[in-house]
Coordinates of C-alpha atoms and ligand atoms in Angstrom, one line a residue:
X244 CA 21.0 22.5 5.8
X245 CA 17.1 24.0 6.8
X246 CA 16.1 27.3 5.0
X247 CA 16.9 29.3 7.9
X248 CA 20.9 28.0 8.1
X249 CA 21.2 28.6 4.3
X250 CA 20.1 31.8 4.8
X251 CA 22.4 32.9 7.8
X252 CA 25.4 30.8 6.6
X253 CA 24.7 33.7 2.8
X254 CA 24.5 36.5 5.1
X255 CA 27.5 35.6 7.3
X256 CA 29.6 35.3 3.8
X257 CA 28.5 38.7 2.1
X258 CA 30.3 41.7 2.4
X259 CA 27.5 44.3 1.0
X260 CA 24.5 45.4 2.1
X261 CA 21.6 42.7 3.0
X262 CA 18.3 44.5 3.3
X263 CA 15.2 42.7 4.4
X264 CA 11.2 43.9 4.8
X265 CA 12.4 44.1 8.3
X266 CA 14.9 46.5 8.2
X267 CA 13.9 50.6 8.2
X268 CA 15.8 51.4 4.9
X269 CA 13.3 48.4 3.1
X270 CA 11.1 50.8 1.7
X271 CA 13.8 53.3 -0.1
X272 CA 15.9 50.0 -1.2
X273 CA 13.3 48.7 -3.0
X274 CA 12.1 51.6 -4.7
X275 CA 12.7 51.9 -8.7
X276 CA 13.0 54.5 -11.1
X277 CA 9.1 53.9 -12.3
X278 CA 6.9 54.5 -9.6
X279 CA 4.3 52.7 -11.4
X280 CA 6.2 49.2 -10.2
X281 CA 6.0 48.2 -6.6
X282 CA 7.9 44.8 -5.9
X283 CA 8.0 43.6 -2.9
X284 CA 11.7 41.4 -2.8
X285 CA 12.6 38.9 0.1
X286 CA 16.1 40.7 0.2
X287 CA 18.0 42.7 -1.4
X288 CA 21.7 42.4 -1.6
X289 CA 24.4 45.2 -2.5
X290 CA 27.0 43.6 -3.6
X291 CA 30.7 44.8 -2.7
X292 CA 32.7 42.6 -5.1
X293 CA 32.4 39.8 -7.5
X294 CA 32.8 37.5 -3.9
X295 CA 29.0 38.4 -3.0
X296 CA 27.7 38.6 -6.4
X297 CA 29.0 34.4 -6.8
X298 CA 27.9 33.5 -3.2
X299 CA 24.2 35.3 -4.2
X300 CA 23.7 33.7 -7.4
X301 CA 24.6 30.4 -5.7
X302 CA 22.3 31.1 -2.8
X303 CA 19.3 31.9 -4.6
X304 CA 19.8 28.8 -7.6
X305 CA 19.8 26.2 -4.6
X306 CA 17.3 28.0 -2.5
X307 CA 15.3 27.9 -5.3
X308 CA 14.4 31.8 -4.6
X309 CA 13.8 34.0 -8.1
X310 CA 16.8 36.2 -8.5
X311 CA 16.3 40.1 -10.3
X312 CA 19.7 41.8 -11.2
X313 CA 20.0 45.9 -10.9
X314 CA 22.0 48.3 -12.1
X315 CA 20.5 51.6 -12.3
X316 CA 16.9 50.3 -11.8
X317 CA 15.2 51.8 -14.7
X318 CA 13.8 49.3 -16.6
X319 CA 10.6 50.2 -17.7
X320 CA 8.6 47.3 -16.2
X321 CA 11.0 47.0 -13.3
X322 CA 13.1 44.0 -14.5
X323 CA 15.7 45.0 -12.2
X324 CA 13.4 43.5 -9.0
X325 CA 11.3 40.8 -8.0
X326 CA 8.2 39.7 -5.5
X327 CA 9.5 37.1 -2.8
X328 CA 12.6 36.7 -4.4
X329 CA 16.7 38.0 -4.4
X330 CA 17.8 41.2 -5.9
X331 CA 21.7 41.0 -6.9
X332 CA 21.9 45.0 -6.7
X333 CA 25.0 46.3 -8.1
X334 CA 24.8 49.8 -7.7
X335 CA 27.4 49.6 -5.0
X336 CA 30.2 48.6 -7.5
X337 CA 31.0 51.4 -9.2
X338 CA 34.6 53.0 -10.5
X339 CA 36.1 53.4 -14.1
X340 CA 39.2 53.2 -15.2
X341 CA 40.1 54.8 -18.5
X342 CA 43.2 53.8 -20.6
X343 CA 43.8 57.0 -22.3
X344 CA 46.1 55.3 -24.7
X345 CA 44.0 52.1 -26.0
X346 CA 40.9 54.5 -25.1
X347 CA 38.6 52.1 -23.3
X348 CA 37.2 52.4 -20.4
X349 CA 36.7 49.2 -17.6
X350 CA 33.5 50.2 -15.5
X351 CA 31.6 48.6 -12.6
X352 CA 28.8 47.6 -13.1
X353 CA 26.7 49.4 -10.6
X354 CA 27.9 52.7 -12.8
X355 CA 25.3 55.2 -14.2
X356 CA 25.7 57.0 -17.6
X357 CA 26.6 59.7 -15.8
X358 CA 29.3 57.9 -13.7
X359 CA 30.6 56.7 -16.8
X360 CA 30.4 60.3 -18.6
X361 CA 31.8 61.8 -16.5
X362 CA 35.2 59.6 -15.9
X363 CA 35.8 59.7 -19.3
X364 CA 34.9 63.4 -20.0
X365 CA 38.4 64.5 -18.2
X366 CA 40.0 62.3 -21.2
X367 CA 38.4 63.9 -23.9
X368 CA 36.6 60.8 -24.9
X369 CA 33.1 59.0 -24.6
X370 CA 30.9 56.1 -25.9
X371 CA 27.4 55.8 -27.7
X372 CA 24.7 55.7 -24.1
X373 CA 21.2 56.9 -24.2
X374 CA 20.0 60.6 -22.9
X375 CA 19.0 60.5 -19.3
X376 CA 21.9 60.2 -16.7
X377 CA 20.9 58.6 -14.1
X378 CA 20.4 55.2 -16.3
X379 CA 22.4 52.1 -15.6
X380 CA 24.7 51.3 -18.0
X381 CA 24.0 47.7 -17.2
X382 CA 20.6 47.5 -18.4
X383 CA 21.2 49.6 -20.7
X384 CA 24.5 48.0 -22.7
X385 CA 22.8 44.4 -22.6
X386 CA 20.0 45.3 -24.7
X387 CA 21.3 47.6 -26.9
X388 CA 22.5 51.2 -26.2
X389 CA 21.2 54.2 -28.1
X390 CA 22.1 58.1 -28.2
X391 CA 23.6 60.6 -29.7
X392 CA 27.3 59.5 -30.9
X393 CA 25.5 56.2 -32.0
X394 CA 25.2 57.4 -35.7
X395 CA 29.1 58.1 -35.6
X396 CA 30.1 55.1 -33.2
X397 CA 27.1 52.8 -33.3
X398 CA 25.5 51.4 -30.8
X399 CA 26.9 50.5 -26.7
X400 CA 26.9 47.3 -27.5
X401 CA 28.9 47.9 -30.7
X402 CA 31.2 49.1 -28.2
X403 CA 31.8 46.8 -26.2
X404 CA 35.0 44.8 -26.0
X405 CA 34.6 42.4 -23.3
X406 CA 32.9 41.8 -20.1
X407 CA 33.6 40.0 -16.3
X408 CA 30.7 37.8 -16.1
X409 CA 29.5 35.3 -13.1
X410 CA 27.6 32.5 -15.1
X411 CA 24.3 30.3 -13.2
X412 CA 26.9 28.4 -11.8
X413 CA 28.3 30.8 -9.6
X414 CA 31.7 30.5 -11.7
X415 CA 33.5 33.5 -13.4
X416 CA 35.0 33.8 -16.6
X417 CA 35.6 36.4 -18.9
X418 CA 33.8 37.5 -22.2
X419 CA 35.8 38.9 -24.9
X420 CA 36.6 38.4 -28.7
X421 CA 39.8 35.9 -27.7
X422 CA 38.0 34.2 -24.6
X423 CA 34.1 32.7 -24.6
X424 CA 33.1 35.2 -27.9
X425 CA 30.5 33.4 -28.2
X426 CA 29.0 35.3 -24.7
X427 CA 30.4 38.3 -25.7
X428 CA 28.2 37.7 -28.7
X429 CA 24.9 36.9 -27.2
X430 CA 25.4 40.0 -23.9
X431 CA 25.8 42.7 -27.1
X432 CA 22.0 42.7 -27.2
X433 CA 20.5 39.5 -25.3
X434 CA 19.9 41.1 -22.6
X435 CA 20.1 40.0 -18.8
X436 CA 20.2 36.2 -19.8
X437 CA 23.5 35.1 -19.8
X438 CA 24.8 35.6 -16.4
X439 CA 25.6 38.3 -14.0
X440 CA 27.6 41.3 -15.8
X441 CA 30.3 42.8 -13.0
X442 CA 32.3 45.2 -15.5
X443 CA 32.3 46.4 -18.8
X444 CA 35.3 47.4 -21.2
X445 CA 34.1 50.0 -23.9
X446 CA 36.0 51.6 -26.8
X447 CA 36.0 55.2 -26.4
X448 CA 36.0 58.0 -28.6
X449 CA 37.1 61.6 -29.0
X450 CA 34.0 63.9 -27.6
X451 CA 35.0 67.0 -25.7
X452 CA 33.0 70.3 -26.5
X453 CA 29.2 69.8 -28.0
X454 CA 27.1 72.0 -30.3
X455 CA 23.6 70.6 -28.8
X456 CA 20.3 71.4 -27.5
X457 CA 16.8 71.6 -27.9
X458 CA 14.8 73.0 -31.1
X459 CA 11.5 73.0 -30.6
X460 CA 8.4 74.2 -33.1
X461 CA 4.4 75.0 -32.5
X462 CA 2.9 71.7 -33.5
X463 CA 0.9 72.5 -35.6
X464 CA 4.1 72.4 -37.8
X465 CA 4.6 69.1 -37.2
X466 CA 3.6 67.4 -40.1
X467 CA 6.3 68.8 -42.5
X468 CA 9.0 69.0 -39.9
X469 CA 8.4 65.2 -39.9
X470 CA 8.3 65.0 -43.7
X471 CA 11.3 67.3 -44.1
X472 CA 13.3 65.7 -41.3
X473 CA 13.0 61.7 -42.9
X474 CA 14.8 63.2 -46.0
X475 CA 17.4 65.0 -44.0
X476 CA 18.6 62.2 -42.1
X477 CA 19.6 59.9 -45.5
X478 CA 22.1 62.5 -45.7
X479 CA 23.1 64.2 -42.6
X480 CA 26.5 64.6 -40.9
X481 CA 27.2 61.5 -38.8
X482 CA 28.4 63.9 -36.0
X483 CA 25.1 64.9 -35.5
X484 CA 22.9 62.6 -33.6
X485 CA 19.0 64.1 -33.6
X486 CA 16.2 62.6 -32.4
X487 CA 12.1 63.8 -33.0
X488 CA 10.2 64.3 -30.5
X489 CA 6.2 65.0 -30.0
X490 CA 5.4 66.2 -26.7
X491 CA 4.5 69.5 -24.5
X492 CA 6.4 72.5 -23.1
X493 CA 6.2 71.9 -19.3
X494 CA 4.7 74.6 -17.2
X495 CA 7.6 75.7 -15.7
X496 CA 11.2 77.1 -15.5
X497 CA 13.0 77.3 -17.5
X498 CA 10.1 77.7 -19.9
X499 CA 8.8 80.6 -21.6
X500 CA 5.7 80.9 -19.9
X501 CA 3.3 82.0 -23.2
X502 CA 4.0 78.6 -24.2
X503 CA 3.7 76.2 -21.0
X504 CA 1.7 73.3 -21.8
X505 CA 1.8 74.1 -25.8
X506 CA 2.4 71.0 -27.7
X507 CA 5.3 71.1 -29.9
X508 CA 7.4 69.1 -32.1
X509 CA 10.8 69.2 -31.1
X510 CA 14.6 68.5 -32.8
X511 CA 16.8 67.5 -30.2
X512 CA 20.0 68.0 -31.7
X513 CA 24.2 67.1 -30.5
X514 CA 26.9 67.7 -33.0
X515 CA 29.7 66.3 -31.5
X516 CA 32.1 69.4 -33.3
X517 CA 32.2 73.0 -33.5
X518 CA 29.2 75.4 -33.4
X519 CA 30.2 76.5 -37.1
X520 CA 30.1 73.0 -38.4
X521 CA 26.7 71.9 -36.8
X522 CA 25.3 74.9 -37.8
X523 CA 26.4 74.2 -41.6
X524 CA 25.3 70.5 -40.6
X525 CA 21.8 72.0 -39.5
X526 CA 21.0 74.4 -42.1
X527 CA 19.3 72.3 -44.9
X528 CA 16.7 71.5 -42.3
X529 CA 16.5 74.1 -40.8
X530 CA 16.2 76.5 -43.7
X531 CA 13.1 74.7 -45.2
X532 CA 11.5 75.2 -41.4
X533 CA 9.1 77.8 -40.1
X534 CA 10.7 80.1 -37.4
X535 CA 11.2 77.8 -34.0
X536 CA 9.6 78.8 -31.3
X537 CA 12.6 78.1 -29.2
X538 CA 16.4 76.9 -30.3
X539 CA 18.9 76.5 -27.0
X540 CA 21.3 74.9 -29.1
X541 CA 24.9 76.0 -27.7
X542 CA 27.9 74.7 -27.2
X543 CA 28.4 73.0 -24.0
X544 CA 30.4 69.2 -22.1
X545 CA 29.1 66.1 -23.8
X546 CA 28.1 65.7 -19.8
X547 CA 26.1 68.6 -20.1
X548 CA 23.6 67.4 -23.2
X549 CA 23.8 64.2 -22.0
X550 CA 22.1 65.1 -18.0
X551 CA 20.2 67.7 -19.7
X552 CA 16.4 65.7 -19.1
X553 CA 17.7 64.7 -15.7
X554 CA 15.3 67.5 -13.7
X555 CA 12.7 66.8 -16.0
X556 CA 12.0 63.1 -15.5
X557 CA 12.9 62.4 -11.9
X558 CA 12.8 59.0 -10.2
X559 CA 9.4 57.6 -8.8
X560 CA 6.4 59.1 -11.8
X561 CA 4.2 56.5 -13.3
X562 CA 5.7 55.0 -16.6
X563 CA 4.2 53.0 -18.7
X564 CA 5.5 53.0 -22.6
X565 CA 5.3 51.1 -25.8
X566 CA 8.5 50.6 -28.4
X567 CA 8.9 49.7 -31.5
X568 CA 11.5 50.1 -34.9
X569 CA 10.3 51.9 -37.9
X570 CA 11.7 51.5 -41.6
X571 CA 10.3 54.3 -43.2
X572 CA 7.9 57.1 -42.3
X573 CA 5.3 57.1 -44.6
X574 CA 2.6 60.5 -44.7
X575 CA 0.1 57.8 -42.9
X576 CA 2.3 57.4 -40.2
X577 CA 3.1 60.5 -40.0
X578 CA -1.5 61.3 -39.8
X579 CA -1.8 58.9 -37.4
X580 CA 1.2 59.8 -34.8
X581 CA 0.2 63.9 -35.3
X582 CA -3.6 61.8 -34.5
X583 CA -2.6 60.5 -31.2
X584 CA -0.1 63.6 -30.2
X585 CA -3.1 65.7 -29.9
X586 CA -4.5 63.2 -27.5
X587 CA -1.4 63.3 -25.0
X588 CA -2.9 62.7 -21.7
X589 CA -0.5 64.5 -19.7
X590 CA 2.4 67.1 -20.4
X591 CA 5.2 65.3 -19.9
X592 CA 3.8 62.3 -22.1
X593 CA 5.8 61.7 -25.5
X594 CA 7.1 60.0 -28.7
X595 CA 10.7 60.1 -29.9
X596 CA 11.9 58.7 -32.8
X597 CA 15.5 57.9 -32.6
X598 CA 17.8 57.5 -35.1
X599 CA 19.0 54.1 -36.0
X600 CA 21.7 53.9 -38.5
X601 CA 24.9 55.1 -40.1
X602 CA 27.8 53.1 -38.1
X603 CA 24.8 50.9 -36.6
X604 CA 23.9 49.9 -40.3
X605 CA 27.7 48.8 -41.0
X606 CA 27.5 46.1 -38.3
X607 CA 25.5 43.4 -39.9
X608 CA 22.4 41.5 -38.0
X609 CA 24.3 38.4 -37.2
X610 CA 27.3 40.0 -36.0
X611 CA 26.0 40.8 -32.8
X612 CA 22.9 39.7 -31.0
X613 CA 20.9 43.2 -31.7
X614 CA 19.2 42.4 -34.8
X615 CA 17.5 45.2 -35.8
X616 CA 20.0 47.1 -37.7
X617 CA 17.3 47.5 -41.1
X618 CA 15.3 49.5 -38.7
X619 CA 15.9 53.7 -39.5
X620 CA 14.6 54.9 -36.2
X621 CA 13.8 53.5 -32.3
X622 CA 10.4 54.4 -31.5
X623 CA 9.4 55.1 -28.0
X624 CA 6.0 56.3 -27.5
X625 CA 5.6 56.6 -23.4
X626 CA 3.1 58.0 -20.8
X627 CA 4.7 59.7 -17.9
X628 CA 2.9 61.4 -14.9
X629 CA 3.9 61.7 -11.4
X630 CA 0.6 61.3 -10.2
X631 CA -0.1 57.7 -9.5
X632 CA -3.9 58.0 -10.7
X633 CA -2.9 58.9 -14.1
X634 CA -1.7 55.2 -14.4
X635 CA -4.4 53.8 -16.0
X636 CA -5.1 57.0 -18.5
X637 CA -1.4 57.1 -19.8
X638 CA -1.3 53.4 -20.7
X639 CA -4.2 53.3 -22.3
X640 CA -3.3 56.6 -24.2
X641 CA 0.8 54.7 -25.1
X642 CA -1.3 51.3 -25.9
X643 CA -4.2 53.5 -28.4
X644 CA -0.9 55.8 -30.0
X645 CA 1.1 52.0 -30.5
X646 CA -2.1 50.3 -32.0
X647 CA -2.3 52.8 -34.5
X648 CA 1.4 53.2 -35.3
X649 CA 2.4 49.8 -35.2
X650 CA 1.2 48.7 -38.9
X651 CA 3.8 51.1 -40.6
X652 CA 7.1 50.0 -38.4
X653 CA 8.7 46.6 -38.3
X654 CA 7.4 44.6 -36.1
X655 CA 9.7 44.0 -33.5
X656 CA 11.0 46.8 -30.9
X657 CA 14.1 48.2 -28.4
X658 CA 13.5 45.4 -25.5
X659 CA 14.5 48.4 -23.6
X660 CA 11.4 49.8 -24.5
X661 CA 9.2 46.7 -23.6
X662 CA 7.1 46.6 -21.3
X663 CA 6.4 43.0 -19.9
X664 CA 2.8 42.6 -21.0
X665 CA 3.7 42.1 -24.8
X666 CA 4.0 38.4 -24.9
X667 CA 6.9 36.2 -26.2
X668 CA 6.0 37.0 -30.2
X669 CA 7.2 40.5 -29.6
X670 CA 10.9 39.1 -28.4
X671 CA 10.9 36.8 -31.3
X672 CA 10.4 39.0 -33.7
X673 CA 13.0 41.5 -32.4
X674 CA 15.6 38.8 -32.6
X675 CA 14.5 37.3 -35.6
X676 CA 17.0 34.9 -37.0
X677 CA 19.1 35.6 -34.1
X678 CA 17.1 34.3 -31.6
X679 CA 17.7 30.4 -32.3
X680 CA 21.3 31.5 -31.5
X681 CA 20.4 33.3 -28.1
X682 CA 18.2 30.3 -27.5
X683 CA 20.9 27.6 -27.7
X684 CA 23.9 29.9 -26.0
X685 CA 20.7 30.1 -23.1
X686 CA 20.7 26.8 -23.1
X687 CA 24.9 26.6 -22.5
X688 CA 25.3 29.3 -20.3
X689 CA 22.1 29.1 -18.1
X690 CA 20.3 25.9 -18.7
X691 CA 18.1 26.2 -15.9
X692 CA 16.7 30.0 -16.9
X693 CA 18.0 31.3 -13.0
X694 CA 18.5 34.2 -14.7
X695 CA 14.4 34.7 -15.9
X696 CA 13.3 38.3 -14.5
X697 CA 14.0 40.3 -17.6
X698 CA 13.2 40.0 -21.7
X699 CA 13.4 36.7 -21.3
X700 CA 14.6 33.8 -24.1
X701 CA 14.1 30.5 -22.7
X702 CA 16.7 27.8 -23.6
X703 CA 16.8 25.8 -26.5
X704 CA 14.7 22.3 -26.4
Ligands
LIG132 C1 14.0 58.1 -18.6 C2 14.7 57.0 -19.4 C3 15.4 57.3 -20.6 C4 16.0 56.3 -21.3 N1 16.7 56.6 -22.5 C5 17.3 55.7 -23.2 C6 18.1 56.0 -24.3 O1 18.3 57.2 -24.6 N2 18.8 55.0 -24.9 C7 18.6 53.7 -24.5 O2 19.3 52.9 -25.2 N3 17.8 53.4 -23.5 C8 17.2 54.3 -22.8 N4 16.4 54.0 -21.7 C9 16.1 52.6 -21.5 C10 17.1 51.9 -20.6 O3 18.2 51.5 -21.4 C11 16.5 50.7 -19.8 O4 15.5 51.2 -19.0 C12 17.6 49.9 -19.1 O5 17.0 48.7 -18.8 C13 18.1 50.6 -17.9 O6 19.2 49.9 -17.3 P1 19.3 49.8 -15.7 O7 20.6 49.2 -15.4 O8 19.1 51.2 -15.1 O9 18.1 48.9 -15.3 P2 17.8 47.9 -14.2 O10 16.3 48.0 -14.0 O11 18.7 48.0 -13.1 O12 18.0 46.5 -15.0 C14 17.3 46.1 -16.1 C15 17.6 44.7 -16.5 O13 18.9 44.7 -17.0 C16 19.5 43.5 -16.7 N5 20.7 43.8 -15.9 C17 21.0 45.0 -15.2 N6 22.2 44.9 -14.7 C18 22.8 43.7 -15.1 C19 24.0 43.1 -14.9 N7 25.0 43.7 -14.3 N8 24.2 41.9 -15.4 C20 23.2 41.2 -16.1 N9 22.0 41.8 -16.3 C21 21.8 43.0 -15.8 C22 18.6 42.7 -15.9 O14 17.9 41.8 -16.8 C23 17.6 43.7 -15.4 O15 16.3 43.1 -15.3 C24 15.8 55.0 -20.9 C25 15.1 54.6 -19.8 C26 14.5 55.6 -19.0 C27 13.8 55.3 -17.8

């Protein structure tokens, strides 16, 4: 068969979408959610079923064409597309079923967080995803999966019970802890490498009504809200996930406008329980703490805290940002990140520290793929404009903030918060002992690396 016959005998079998540079919806179809990446793919196809997403695997492999797998498309160094190759885009198959009983959820791949938040909401119930809605819970389940419920339930990954996969070889099978748990093992954590995810069965658990929000101080306080808020932590109520945050007030609604563009150090809190329980659960912290300059904690739908940076960080502003997991806090970290906050090159620009631990810390490092359960907090420091001629000022500003953070955390980072100009080492030593493991099961599952446009671990010798 010549190229062009391959290529018209795949599109006569696919069901989806097919979009080519040809077509007028190209441009919007290609787009991702960092508007700093701008691949230019041969095609792109929507899948409608597990039918198109065997028949584009198997195209691409013998074609020789790279293939790029999306979900929600917001992978920081756009993982989830490819130059002169073939997107498998999922974000057509969607739908969730929840099993109120066994409370687990089956979702398409092609959901959101918010798709998936909001099916399970009407059940009273929810799993451990990260803060911004419009995420894929693809991308974000295979490497890891962390928010707010994750010091109560752990991590997405520690969540999930099994998975439809479509292996290099265009077959099917399914990954669970009866049936190939040895792929169940290496997709809680390895990433995009193992095949083609379709669904996704999660554990659920009861979340209903929140007590959550935003607390946020002058940062000039900073220091010993960072000092105050590493001892809190040890012993804090796992109901209450809160992450730390060093950033600036935006100019705008719904703002106070005496403190638009003020730099602040900000709790951002969810107790997933009353509004007299996280309000004991907050008072030791906050008792030691200077007045706030703002506190919109209320109670509110899991839903609600979870879309609640949605308007803030749209689709399409320049992204580039730098991860990494941190032990301990020590005051020298603590000089050098209130250092580099002070140089933020543009307001929306930021570091969180998230927190990594309580149920995460039960799971031991060789029981799933994620290895970095040691690690106290996720570290994301990441430069954000929406003006593409910032691009070159925020990365340098993320890269300068890293360099001189990096000596006091642990050496490797969330590959969720990779970018992909940090070299091989950096995977290697977020895996650690685990990554001989992921190497080999590569080796089983995808001998040939088709599946190489993400955090990639090559197979095994
Ligand atoms: C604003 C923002 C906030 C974030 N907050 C958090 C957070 O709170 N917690 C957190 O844990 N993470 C967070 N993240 C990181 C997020 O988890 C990653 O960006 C993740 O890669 C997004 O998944 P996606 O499906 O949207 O990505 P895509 O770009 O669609 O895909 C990313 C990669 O995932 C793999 N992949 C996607 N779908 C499949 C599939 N079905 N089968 C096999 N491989 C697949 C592929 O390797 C692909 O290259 C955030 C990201 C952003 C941009």
């Amino acid at each position: 068969m010549t190229d062009n016959q391959a290529l018209n005998a795949f599109k006569q079998n696919f069901r989806g979408d097919l979009v080519s540079p040809a077509d007028s919806g190209y441009d919007e179809a290609r787009k991702l959610y960092n508007g700093m990446i701008d691949k230019r793919p041969r095609l792109i196809g929507r899948c409608a079923d597990i039918a198109d997403v065997m028949a584009a695997i198997n195209f691409g492999r013998d074609n020789g064409w790279p293939i790029a797998v999306r979900g929600g498309g917001h992978n920081g160094p756009g993982l989830g597309s490819v130059d002169d190759g073939l997107v498998i885009d999922l974000s057509a198959m969607k739908g969730v079923r929840v099993d109120p009983e066994s409370r687990t959820a089956r979702v398409g791949a092609g959901c959101t967080q918010g798709d998936l938040d909001h099916a399970t909401h009407a059940f009273g119930l929810a799993t451990p995803a990260g803060i911004i809605s419009t995420t894929g819970i693809a991308g974000l389940t295979l490497s890891g999966g962390h928010g707010y419920l994750s010091r109560k339930y752990g991590l997405t990954v520690d969540n999930l019970l099994e998975a439809d996969v479509v292996l290099a070889d265009g077959t099917f099978v399914t990954a669970s802890k009866e049936k190939n748990s040895d792929l169940l093992w290496a997709l809680r954590g390895g990433g995009g490498n193992f095949g083609v995810v379709t669904s996704f069965k999660f554990q659920l658990h009861p979340v209903g009504m929140v007590f959550a929000g935003p607390i946020a101080w002058d940062q000039k306080h900073a220091r010993t809200i960072m000092q105050r808020y590493r001892e809190f932590l040890q012993q804090a109520p796992e109901e209450l996930g809160v992450f730390l945050g060093l950033k600036k007030v935006l100019s705008s609604a719904p703002f106070p406008q005496e403190i638009w563009g003020k730099r602040i150090c900000l709790l951002m809190c969810c107790y997933n329980g009353s509004e007299e329980e996280g309000t004991k659960a907050l008072a030791p912290l906050l008792g030691s703490l200077p007045e706030p300059w703002l506190n919109w904690m209320g109670v509110m739908p899991y839903p609600a805290v979870q879309s609640m940076f949605d308007g803030l960080y749209p689709k399409g502003m320049q992204w580039y940002w730098r991860g990494d997991f941190v032990k301990t806090l020590p005051d020298q970290a603590i000089d050098a990140h209130l250092e580099h906050a002070e140089k933020t090159p543009s307001e929306l620009s930021l570091m969180h520290l998230y927190p990594i631990d309580g149920k995460v810390h039960r799971i031991r490092n060789d029981e799933t793929a994620w290895n970095c359960r040691d690690a106290t907090w996720s570290m994301v420091i990441a430069g954000i404009d929406p003006n593409p001629q910032q691009a070159g000022p925020i990365a340098r500003w993320a890269k300068a903030y890293w360099d001189a953070v990096h000596p006091y955390d642990l050496g490797g980072a969330y590959p969720n918060f990779m970018m992909d100009d940090e070299g091989d080492g950096r995977l290697r030593a977020t895996f650690g002992e685990n990554y001989g493991r992921l190497a080999e099961l590569k080796k089983k599952y995808d001998p040939a690396n088709v599946f190489r446009v993400n955090q990639n671990i090559r197979p095994a010798a």
